[in-house]
Amino acid sequence: MSSLQTRQGSLKIVDAARVAARGALFVTEARLRAMVKWLWLIISIAIANPVLYLISIGLGLGSYIDQNTGAMGVDGVSYLTFLAPALLATAAIQGAMDESVYPTLEGFKWNKTFFSMNATPLSGNQIAMGVFYNSLIRTIFTAVLYWLVMLTFGVLDSPRAWFAIFTAIMAGAAFGALMQALAGFLENENVFFTIVERFIIMPLFLFSGTFYPLTNMPIFLQWIGWISPLWHATELGRWLTYGSEISTPMLFLHFIFLNSILIIGLIASRRIFTKRLGK
Amino acid sequence: MSKSLIHARGLTKKFGDFTAVNGIDFDVIKGESFGLLGPNGAGKSTAMRMIGATSQRTSGDLTILDKDPDKFGPQIRAHLGVVPQQDNLDTQLSVVENLYIYGRYFGLSRKFLKGKIEELLSFAQLEEKRNAKVESLSGGMKRRLTIARALVSEPEILMLDEPTTGLDPQARHILWDRLFRLKEDGVTLLITTHFMDEAEQLCDRLVVMDKGAIMAEGSPAQLIKDYSMKEVLELRFGSERNAHMADDLRQLCDRIEELPDRILMYTEDGEELLERVYKKGFHPKTSLVRRSSLEDVFLRLTGRTLID
């Protein structure tokens, strides 16, 4: 039943400059603590996802395609080599979204934890960045595990296959930052789940040249791929892993596009978080 | 540094056309317990968010610890402990983890927090719940944890927004006791409440707010003295007859308030007035003599009761 006798006072013990410099990392630390509680689930998803894809698409669809087109029949390589960068990027994006959309909805709406963070020296910018860093950690974790599973399955025949990890992470980071901003912007989370997920995210996955080259699409549908971080990351990944044919300007375009989405997503997240917390 | 920790002049907050806080003036002195009393929607929480340096004011002057919150938000928040109306604890984490991460948000070291958390668990009587998930705690426990969390940084000013709303009487008394101790330790308290008993118990000085404006300011005793009489006689004649009786009773005292369920008569001596009521041949169903409270002050100032 103690009184707080050791009290020195915040003027002595709190260093606002330290929080100004490292605040985002404190947010990440807290998010990681919550994430660790779900670690078994995160690991299960990260492993089950590639295992299921590789069995169903790799063994099923892949061998069917390779039988019909020859072992080097898709873009000059086996179907799984063609597919690997796209699958990796897709998984990375899913990991990034789990760790950016849900914490954002929770922080603003479900538990309002962002408001308690903002009552401390932490700023809206730092909270936004802390959530992003955590999502980036999850993205990297997911991409690396996915890649290791592919390695185990022996589907990575290119010696440069591991480069796809980087393009997958770029896709996850860009998409995660953008969706974090959107989740912060939409005050009604149902809009996110019913409209954004079904009519924006789903088509982006289906029309991003994931399972076949984007050029197989009629031209009036190809624009969906052009605005999708997944397509840009996949194209970069294919060039890096097996040297698919691609012009230098296009390489730059893919690179610049992904980084632009990342930067736009982060700037928007920071602004939206700061504005919504300051209402 | 002036003695005034919080200084507000003409403090105003508008949301579009709606004025939530309308030009309020007040000062909070170091070590005192200052209250904002008013009904729901009076603008108390909005005022708290401006003082808490999270919501920008529309106009007026505001300094907290001699700093302008629009320019030095994080530097001010470093010295505030905030207990919001809603316990926004991290429900995914345990009791101890909630205290720990909150301390980290203030940049406190792991070593410092280790000792501090033990002290706070004891203060909040949550030692046995240290590893429990927040979800499993009762309302009173969550409230105590939220207060303990706000104390992790040893704040200069502790801000409590409706600290006991939704708690049962026993939990309220435990909380009041904890807040008394903090006051004894020299912590400056800023409290909003719509419970007049809470304001009387906890506040050295308070302002009565209604519709975004301050109606009166002073100590609870002074406000009662200035805006009410010593005692109140409450009479009930049944809802049908109350309105009818009020007119007849007016001859017996200077001030009468007519509420839907009862009539309040203000006087220096309640028992004596009650005798006169009976002598005049009135027969209320029930009668009660009590001391005047802040509720009566509010009724006098606004013509309405605190809890609608």
JSON list of N, CA, C and O in Angstrom, two decimals, chain B residues 177-215:
[
{"chain": "B", "resi": 177, "resn": "ASP", "atom": "N", "xyz": [-9.31, 7.40, -2.73]},
{"chain": "B", "resi": 177, "resn": "ASP", "atom": "CA", "xyz": [-8.23, 7.26, -1.76]},
{"chain": "B", "resi": 177, "resn": "ASP", "atom": "C", "xyz": [-6.86, 7.36, -2.44]},
{"chain": "B", "resi": 177, "resn": "ASP", "atom": "O", "xyz": [-5.96, 8.04, -1.97]},
{"chain": "B", "resi": 178, "resn": "ARG", "atom": "N", "xyz": [-6.73, 6.68, -3.60]},
{"chain": "B", "resi": 178, "resn": "ARG", "atom": "CA", "xyz": [-5.45, 6.74, -4.34]},
{"chain": "B", "resi": 178, "resn": "ARG", "atom": "C", "xyz": [-5.14, 8.16, -4.78]},
{"chain": "B", "resi": 178, "resn": "ARG", "atom": "O", "xyz": [-4.01, 8.63, -4.73]},
{"chain": "B", "resi": 179, "resn": "LEU", "atom": "N", "xyz": [-6.18, 8.88, -5.20]},
{"chain": "B", "resi": 179, "resn": "LEU", "atom": "CA", "xyz": [-5.97, 10.24, -5.70]},
{"chain": "B", "resi": 179, "resn": "LEU", "atom": "C", "xyz": [-5.59, 11.19, -4.55]},
{"chain": "B", "resi": 179, "resn": "LEU", "atom": "O", "xyz": [-4.76, 12.08, -4.72]},
{"chain": "B", "resi": 180, "resn": "PHE", "atom": "N", "xyz": [-6.18, 10.95, -3.38]},
{"chain": "B", "resi": 180, "resn": "PHE", "atom": "CA", "xyz": [-5.79, 11.73, -2.20]},
{"chain": "B", "resi": 180, "resn": "PHE", "atom": "C", "xyz": [-4.30, 11.58, -1.92]},
{"chain": "B", "resi": 180, "resn": "PHE", "atom": "O", "xyz": [-3.60, 12.55, -1.64]},
{"chain": "B", "resi": 181, "resn": "ARG", "atom": "N", "xyz": [-3.85, 10.35, -2.01]},
{"chain": "B", "resi": 181, "resn": "ARG", "atom": "CA", "xyz": [-2.43, 10.10, -1.73]},
{"chain": "B", "resi": 181, "resn": "ARG", "atom": "C", "xyz": [-1.53, 10.85, -2.70]},
{"chain": "B", "resi": 181, "resn": "ARG", "atom": "O", "xyz": [-0.50, 11.39, -2.33]},
{"chain": "B", "resi": 182, "resn": "LEU", "atom": "N", "xyz": [-1.94, 10.88, -3.95]},
{"chain": "B", "resi": 182, "resn": "LEU", "atom": "CA", "xyz": [-1.14, 11.58, -4.95]},
{"chain": "B", "resi": 182, "resn": "LEU", "atom": "C", "xyz": [-1.07, 13.06, -4.62]},
{"chain": "B", "resi": 182, "resn": "LEU", "atom": "O", "xyz": [-0.03, 13.70, -4.74]},
{"chain": "B", "resi": 183, "resn": "LYS", "atom": "N", "xyz": [-2.21, 13.60, -4.20]},
{"chain": "B", "resi": 183, "resn": "LYS", "atom": "CA", "xyz": [-2.25, 15.01, -3.84]},
{"chain": "B", "resi": 183, "resn": "LYS", "atom": "C", "xyz": [-1.30, 15.29, -2.68]},
{"chain": "B", "resi": 183, "resn": "LYS", "atom": "O", "xyz": [-0.57, 16.27, -2.67]},
{"chain": "B", "resi": 184, "resn": "GLU", "atom": "N", "xyz": [-1.31, 14.38, -1.72]},
{"chain": "B", "resi": 184, "resn": "GLU", "atom": "CA", "xyz": [-0.40, 14.52, -0.59]},
{"chain": "B", "resi": 184, "resn": "GLU", "atom": "C", "xyz": [1.05, 14.49, -1.03]},
{"chain": "B", "resi": 184, "resn": "GLU", "atom": "O", "xyz": [1.91, 15.11, -0.43]},
{"chain": "B", "resi": 185, "resn": "ASP", "atom": "N", "xyz": [1.31, 13.76, -2.10]},
{"chain": "B", "resi": 185, "resn": "ASP", "atom": "CA", "xyz": [2.68, 13.70, -2.63]},
{"chain": "B", "resi": 185, "resn": "ASP", "atom": "C", "xyz": [3.04, 14.91, -3.46]},
{"chain": "B", "resi": 185, "resn": "ASP", "atom": "O", "xyz": [4.12, 14.97, -4.05]},
{"chain": "B", "resi": 186, "resn": "GLY", "atom": "N", "xyz": [2.11, 15.86, -3.58]},
{"chain": "B", "resi": 186, "resn": "GLY", "atom": "CA", "xyz": [2.44, 17.10, -4.29]},
{"chain": "B", "resi": 186, "resn": "GLY", "atom": "C", "xyz": [2.13, 17.09, -5.77]},
{"chain": "B", "resi": 186, "resn": "GLY", "atom": "O", "xyz": [2.57, 17.99, -6.50]},
{"chain": "B", "resi": 187, "resn": "VAL", "atom": "N", "xyz": [1.41, 16.07, -6.25]},
{"chain": "B", "resi": 187, "resn": "VAL", "atom": "CA", "xyz": [1.06, 16.03, -7.66]},
{"chain": "B", "resi": 187, "resn": "VAL", "atom": "C", "xyz": [-0.11, 16.99, -7.90]},
{"chain": "B", "resi": 187, "resn": "VAL", "atom": "O", "xyz": [-1.08, 17.00, -7.14]},
{"chain": "B", "resi": 188, "resn": "THR", "atom": "N", "xyz": [0.00, 17.80, -8.95]},
{"chain": "B", "resi": 188, "resn": "THR", "atom": "CA", "xyz": [-1.09, 18.69, -9.32]},
{"chain": "B", "resi": 188, "resn": "THR", "atom": "C", "xyz": [-2.14, 17.88, -10.07]},
{"chain": "B", "resi": 188, "resn": "THR", "atom": "O", "xyz": [-1.80, 17.15, -11.01]},
{"chain": "B", "resi": 189, "resn": "LEU", "atom": "N", "xyz": [-3.40, 17.98, -9.63]},
{"chain": "B", "resi": 189, "resn": "LEU", "atom": "CA", "xyz": [-4.45, 17.19, -10.26]},
{"chain": "B", "resi": 189, "resn": "LEU", "atom": "C", "xyz": [-5.40, 18.11, -11.03]},
{"chain": "B", "resi": 189, "resn": "LEU", "atom": "O", "xyz": [-5.77, 19.17, -10.55]},
{"chain": "B", "resi": 190, "resn": "LEU", "atom": "N", "xyz": [-5.76, 17.67, -12.22]},
{"chain": "B", "resi": 190, "resn": "LEU", "atom": "CA", "xyz": [-6.78, 18.35, -13.00]},
{"chain": "B", "resi": 190, "resn": "LEU", "atom": "C", "xyz": [-7.85, 17.30, -13.30]},
{"chain": "B", "resi": 190, "resn": "LEU", "atom": "O", "xyz": [-7.57, 16.29, -13.94]},
{"chain": "B", "resi": 191, "resn": "ILE", "atom": "N", "xyz": [-9.06, 17.54, -12.81]},
{"chain": "B", "resi": 191, "resn": "ILE", "atom": "CA", "xyz": [-10.10, 16.50, -12.86]},
{"chain": "B", "resi": 191, "resn": "ILE", "atom": "C", "xyz": [-11.35, 17.04, -13.53]},
{"chain": "B", "resi": 191, "resn": "ILE", "atom": "O", "xyz": [-11.78, 18.15, -13.23]},
{"chain": "B", "resi": 192, "resn": "THR", "atom": "N", "xyz": [-11.92, 16.28, -14.45]},
{"chain": "B", "resi": 192, "resn": "THR", "atom": "CA", "xyz": [-13.26, 16.63, -14.91]},
{"chain": "B", "resi": 192, "resn": "THR", "atom": "C", "xyz": [-14.23, 15.62, -14.32]},
{"chain": "B", "resi": 192, "resn": "THR", "atom": "O", "xyz": [-13.89, 14.46, -14.12]},
{"chain": "B", "resi": 193, "resn": "THR", "atom": "N", "xyz": [-15.41, 16.08, -14.01]},
{"chain": "B", "resi": 193, "resn": "THR", "atom": "CA", "xyz": [-16.40, 15.16, -13.48]},
{"chain": "B", "resi": 193, "resn": "THR", "atom": "C", "xyz": [-17.80, 15.74, -13.66]},
{"chain": "B", "resi": 193, "resn": "THR", "atom": "O", "xyz": [-17.96, 16.95, -13.78]},
{"chain": "B", "resi": 194, "resn": "HIS", "atom": "N", "xyz": [-18.79, 14.86, -13.74]},
{"chain": "B", "resi": 194, "resn": "HIS", "atom": "CA", "xyz": [-20.15, 15.37, -13.65]},
{"chain": "B", "resi": 194, "resn": "HIS", "atom": "C", "xyz": [-20.80, 14.89, -12.35]},
{"chain": "B", "resi": 194, "resn": "HIS", "atom": "O", "xyz": [-21.99, 15.01, -12.17]},
{"chain": "B", "resi": 195, "resn": "PHE", "atom": "N", "xyz": [-19.95, 14.34, -11.45]},
{"chain": "B", "resi": 195, "resn": "PHE", "atom": "CA", "xyz": [-20.44, 13.96, -10.12]},
{"chain": "B", "resi": 195, "resn": "PHE", "atom": "C", "xyz": [-20.07, 15.05, -9.13]},
{"chain": "B", "resi": 195, "resn": "PHE", "atom": "O", "xyz": [-18.90, 15.32, -8.90]},
{"chain": "B", "resi": 196, "resn": "MET", "atom": "N", "xyz": [-21.08, 15.64, -8.51]},
{"chain": "B", "resi": 196, "resn": "MET", "atom": "CA", "xyz": [-20.78, 16.72, -7.58]},
{"chain": "B", "resi": 196, "resn": "MET", "atom": "C", "xyz": [-20.10, 16.21, -6.33]},
{"chain": "B", "resi": 196, "resn": "MET", "atom": "O", "xyz": [-19.26, 16.88, -5.76]},
{"chain": "B", "resi": 197, "resn": "ASP", "atom": "N", "xyz": [-20.42, 14.97, -5.90]},
{"chain": "B", "resi": 197, "resn": "ASP", "atom": "CA", "xyz": [-19.75, 14.47, -4.69]},
{"chain": "B", "resi": 197, "resn": "ASP", "atom": "C", "xyz": [-18.27, 14.27, -4.94]},
{"chain": "B", "resi": 197, "resn": "ASP", "atom": "O", "xyz": [-17.42, 14.53, -4.09]},
{"chain": "B", "resi": 198, "resn": "GLU", "atom": "N", "xyz": [-17.95, 13.84, -6.17]},
{"chain": "B", "resi": 198, "resn": "GLU", "atom": "CA", "xyz": [-16.54, 13.66, -6.52]},
{"chain": "B", "resi": 198, "resn": "GLU", "atom": "C", "xyz": [-15.81, 15.00, -6.51]},
{"chain": "B", "resi": 198, "resn": "GLU", "atom": "O", "xyz": [-14.70, 15.12, -5.97]},
{"chain": "B", "resi": 199, "resn": "ALA", "atom": "N", "xyz": [-16.44, 16.01, -7.08]},
{"chain": "B", "resi": 199, "resn": "ALA", "atom": "CA", "xyz": [-15.83, 17.34, -7.11]},
{"chain": "B", "resi": 199, "resn": "ALA", "atom": "C", "xyz": [-15.63, 17.84, -5.69]},
{"chain": "B", "resi": 199, "resn": "ALA", "atom": "O", "xyz": [-14.58, 18.41, -5.35]},
{"chain": "B", "resi": 200, "resn": "GLU", "atom": "N", "xyz": [-16.61, 17.63, -4.82]},
{"chain": "B", "resi": 200, "resn": "GLU", "atom": "CA", "xyz": [-16.50, 18.10, -3.43]},
{"chain": "B", "resi": 200, "resn": "GLU", "atom": "C", "xyz": [-15.40, 17.37, -2.69]},
{"chain": "B", "resi": 200, "resn": "GLU", "atom": "O", "xyz": [-14.68, 17.94, -1.89]},
{"chain": "B", "resi": 201, "resn": "GLN", "atom": "N", "xyz": [-15.28, 16.07, -2.97]},
{"chain": "B", "resi": 201, "resn": "GLN", "atom": "CA", "xyz": [-14.26, 15.26, -2.30]},
{"chain": "B", "resi": 201, "resn": "GLN", "atom": "C", "xyz": [-12.85, 15.61, -2.75]},
{"chain": "B", "resi": 201, "resn": "GLN", "atom": "O", "xyz": [-11.94, 15.67, -1.95]},
{"chain": "B", "resi": 202, "resn": "LEU", "atom": "N", "xyz": [-12.69, 15.80, -4.05]},
{"chain": "B", "resi": 202, "resn": "LEU", "atom": "CA", "xyz": [-11.33, 15.82, -4.60]},
{"chain": "B", "resi": 202, "resn": "LEU", "atom": "C", "xyz": [-10.78, 17.21, -4.91]},
{"chain": "B", "resi": 202, "resn": "LEU", "atom": "O", "xyz": [-9.58, 17.39, -4.98]},
{"chain": "B", "resi": 203, "resn": "CYS", "atom": "N", "xyz": [-11.65, 18.19, -5.16]},
{"chain": "B", "resi": 203, "resn": "CYS", "atom": "CA", "xyz": [-11.15, 19.45, -5.71]},
{"chain": "B", "resi": 203, "resn": "CYS", "atom": "C", "xyz": [-10.98, 20.54, -4.66]},
{"chain": "B", "resi": 203, "resn": "CYS", "atom": "O", "xyz": [-11.88, 20.81, -3.88]},
{"chain": "B", "resi": 204, "resn": "ASP", "atom": "N", "xyz": [-9.79, 21.18, -4.69]},
{"chain": "B", "resi": 204, "resn": "ASP", "atom": "CA", "xyz": [-9.58, 22.36, -3.86]},
{"chain": "B", "resi": 204, "resn": "ASP", "atom": "C", "xyz": [-10.36, 23.53, -4.45]},
{"chain": "B", "resi": 204, "resn": "ASP", "atom": "O", "xyz": [-10.88, 24.37, -3.75]},
{"chain": "B", "resi": 205, "resn": "ARG", "atom": "N", "xyz": [-10.36, 23.55, -5.78]},
{"chain": "B", "resi": 205, "resn": "ARG", "atom": "CA", "xyz": [-10.96, 24.67, -6.47]},
{"chain": "B", "resi": 205, "resn": "ARG", "atom": "C", "xyz": [-11.55, 24.12, -7.77]},
{"chain": "B", "resi": 205, "resn": "ARG", "atom": "O", "xyz": [-11.03, 23.16, -8.33]},
{"chain": "B", "resi": 206, "resn": "LEU", "atom": "N", "xyz": [-12.64, 24.71, -8.24]},
{"chain": "B", "resi": 206, "resn": "LEU", "atom": "CA", "xyz": [-13.20, 24.20, -9.48]},
{"chain": "B", "resi": 206, "resn": "LEU", "atom": "C", "xyz": [-13.93, 25.28, -10.25]},
{"chain": "B", "resi": 206, "resn": "LEU", "atom": "O", "xyz": [-14.24, 26.34, -9.72]},
{"chain": "B", "resi": 207, "resn": "VAL", "atom": "N", "xyz": [-14.14, 24.99, -11.52]},
{"chain": "B", "resi": 207, "resn": "VAL", "atom": "CA", "xyz": [-14.99, 25.84, -12.34]},
{"chain": "B", "resi": 207, "resn": "VAL", "atom": "C", "xyz": [-16.21, 25.02, -12.74]},
{"chain": "B", "resi": 207, "resn": "VAL", "atom": "O", "xyz": [-16.10, 23.81, -12.98]},
{"chain": "B", "resi": 208, "resn": "VAL", "atom": "N", "xyz": [-17.35, 25.68, -12.77]},
{"chain": "B", "resi": 208, "resn": "VAL", "atom": "CA", "xyz": [-18.57, 25.02, -13.23]},
{"chain": "B", "resi": 208, "resn": "VAL", "atom": "C", "xyz": [-18.75, 25.39, -14.70]},
{"chain": "B", "resi": 208, "resn": "VAL", "atom": "O", "xyz": [-18.76, 26.57, -15.05]},
{"chain": "B", "resi": 209, "resn": "MET", "atom": "N", "xyz": [-18.82, 24.36, -15.55]},
{"chain": "B", "resi": 209, "resn": "MET", "atom": "CA", "xyz": [-18.93, 24.61, -17.00]},
{"chain": "B", "resi": 209, "resn": "MET", "atom": "C", "xyz": [-20.29, 24.17, -17.52]},
{"chain": "B", "resi": 209, "resn": "MET", "atom": "O", "xyz": [-20.87, 23.18, -17.05]},
{"chain": "B", "resi": 210, "resn": "ASP", "atom": "N", "xyz": [-20.78, 24.93, -18.49]},
{"chain": "B", "resi": 210, "resn": "ASP", "atom": "CA", "xyz": [-22.00, 24.53, -19.19]},
{"chain": "B", "resi": 210, "resn": "ASP", "atom": "C", "xyz": [-21.95, 25.11, -20.58]},
{"chain": "B", "resi": 210, "resn": "ASP", "atom": "O", "xyz": [-21.60, 26.26, -20.77]},
{"chain": "B", "resi": 211, "resn": "LYS", "atom": "N", "xyz": [-22.29, 24.31, -21.57]},
{"chain": "B", "resi": 211, "resn": "LYS", "atom": "CA", "xyz": [-22.31, 24.73, -22.96]},
{"chain": "B", "resi": 211, "resn": "LYS", "atom": "C", "xyz": [-21.02, 25.45, -23.37]},
{"chain": "B", "resi": 211, "resn": "LYS", "atom": "O", "xyz": [-21.06, 26.50, -24.01]},
{"chain": "B", "resi": 212, "resn": "GLY", "atom": "N", "xyz": [-19.88, 24.90, -22.96]},
{"chain": "B", "resi": 212, "resn": "GLY", "atom": "CA", "xyz": [-18.60, 25.44, -23.40]},
{"chain": "B", "resi": 212, "resn": "GLY", "atom": "C", "xyz": [-18.10, 26.64, -22.64]},
{"chain": "B", "resi": 212, "resn": "GLY", "atom": "O", "xyz": [-17.01, 27.14, -22.91]},
{"chain": "B", "resi": 213, "resn": "ALA", "atom": "N", "xyz": [-18.89, 27.15, -21.68]},
{"chain": "B", "resi": 213, "resn": "ALA", "atom": "CA", "xyz": [-18.47, 28.36, -20.97]},
{"chain": "B", "resi": 213, "resn": "ALA", "atom": "C", "xyz": [-18.35, 28.09, -19.47]},
{"chain": "B", "resi": 213, "resn": "ALA", "atom": "O", "xyz": [-18.93, 27.13, -18.95]},
{"chain": "B", "resi": 214, "resn": "ILE", "atom": "N", "xyz": [-17.59, 28.95, -18.78]},
{"chain": "B", "resi": 214, "resn": "ILE", "atom": "CA", "xyz": [-17.46, 28.83, -17.34]},
{"chain": "B", "resi": 214, "resn": "ILE", "atom": "C", "xyz": [-18.55, 29.68, -16.68]},
{"chain": "B", "resi": 214, "resn": "ILE", "atom": "O", "xyz": [-18.68, 30.87, -16.98]},
{"chain": "B", "resi": 215, "resn": "MET", "atom": "N", "xyz": [-19.32, 29.06, -15.79]},
{"chain": "B", "resi": 215, "resn": "MET", "atom": "CA", "xyz": [-20.42, 29.78, -15.13]},
{"chain": "B", "resi": 215, "resn": "MET", "atom": "C", "xyz": [-19.98, 30.36, -13.80]},
{"chain": "B", "resi": 215, "resn": "MET", "atom": "O", "xyz": [-20.52, 31.37, -13.35]}
]
